């Protein structure tokens, strides 16, 4: 389990990276419903990553 803000940020950045890779595939296959859900998931991850004040671990 992440214990520091740096570890938590790394975890969240990994999630964003995964979402972006899935977005590329969904765009190529024209999967509109998948793209909508990925946009929502990305917003949730970014909300955690860029919150103010930062996550304290």
CSV table of C-alpha atoms in Angstrom, one decimal:
chain,number,residue,atom,x,y,z
A,1,UNK,CA,0.0,0.0,0.0
A,2,UNK,CA,1.4,3.4,-0.9
A,3,UNK,CA,2.7,5.3,2.1
A,4,UNK,CA,3.9,8.6,0.8
A,5,UNK,CA,2.5,11.3,-1.5
A,6,UNK,CA,5.2,10.4,-4.1
A,7,UNK,CA,4.1,6.7,-4.1
A,8,UNK,CA,0.4,7.7,-4.4
A,9,UNK,CA,1.2,10.1,-7.3
A,10,UNK,CA,3.1,7.3,-9.0
A,11,UNK,CA,0.2,5.0,-8.6
A,12,UNK,CA,-2.2,7.7,-10.0
A,13,UNK,CA,0.1,8.5,-12.9
A,14,UNK,CA,0.2,4.8,-13.8
A,15,UNK,CA,-3.6,4.7,-13.8
A,16,UNK,CA,-3.7,7.8,-16.2
A,17,UNK,CA,-1.2,6.1,-18.5
A,18,UNK,CA,-3.4,3.0,-18.7
A,19,UNK,CA,-6.5,5.1,-19.4
A,20,UNK,CA,-4.6,6.9,-22.2
A,21,UNK,CA,-3.5,3.6,-23.8
A,22,UNK,CA,-7.1,2.4,-23.7
A,23,UNK,CA,-8.3,5.7,-25.2
A,24,UNK,CA,-6.0,5.2,-28.2
A,25,UNK,CA,-7.3,1.7,-28.9
A,26,UNK,CA,-10.9,2.8,-28.4
A,27,UNK,CA,-10.4,5.7,-30.7
A,28,UNK,CA,-9.0,3.4,-33.4
A,29,UNK,CA,-12.0,1.1,-33.1
A,30,UNK,CA,-14.5,3.9,-32.8
A,31,UNK,CA,-15.8,2.7,-29.5
A,32,UNK,CA,-17.7,5.8,-28.4
A,33,UNK,CA,-19.2,4.3,-25.2
A,34,UNK,CA,-15.8,3.1,-24.0
A,35,UNK,CA,-14.4,6.6,-24.7
A,36,UNK,CA,-17.1,8.2,-22.6
A,37,UNK,CA,-16.4,5.9,-19.7
A,38,UNK,CA,-12.6,6.4,-20.0
A,39,UNK,CA,-13.1,10.2,-19.9
A,40,UNK,CA,-15.1,9.8,-16.6
A,41,UNK,CA,-12.4,7.5,-15.1
A,42,UNK,CA,-9.7,9.9,-16.2
A,43,UNK,CA,-11.4,12.8,-14.5
A,44,UNK,CA,-11.7,10.8,-11.2
A,45,UNK,CA,-8.0,10.0,-11.3
A,46,UNK,CA,-7.0,13.6,-12.1
A,47,UNK,CA,-9.2,14.9,-9.3
A,48,UNK,CA,-7.1,12.8,-6.8
A,49,UNK,CA,-3.8,13.5,-8.4
A,50,UNK,CA,-4.2,17.3,-8.6
A,51,UNK,CA,-6.2,17.9,-5.4
A,52,UNK,CA,-5.4,20.8,-3.1
A,53,UNK,CA,-4.2,20.2,-0.5
A,54,UNK,CA,-2.2,17.2,-1.7
A,55,UNK,CA,-2.8,13.7,-0.5
A,56,UNK,CA,-1.0,13.1,2.8
A,57,UNK,CA,0.4,9.6,3.1
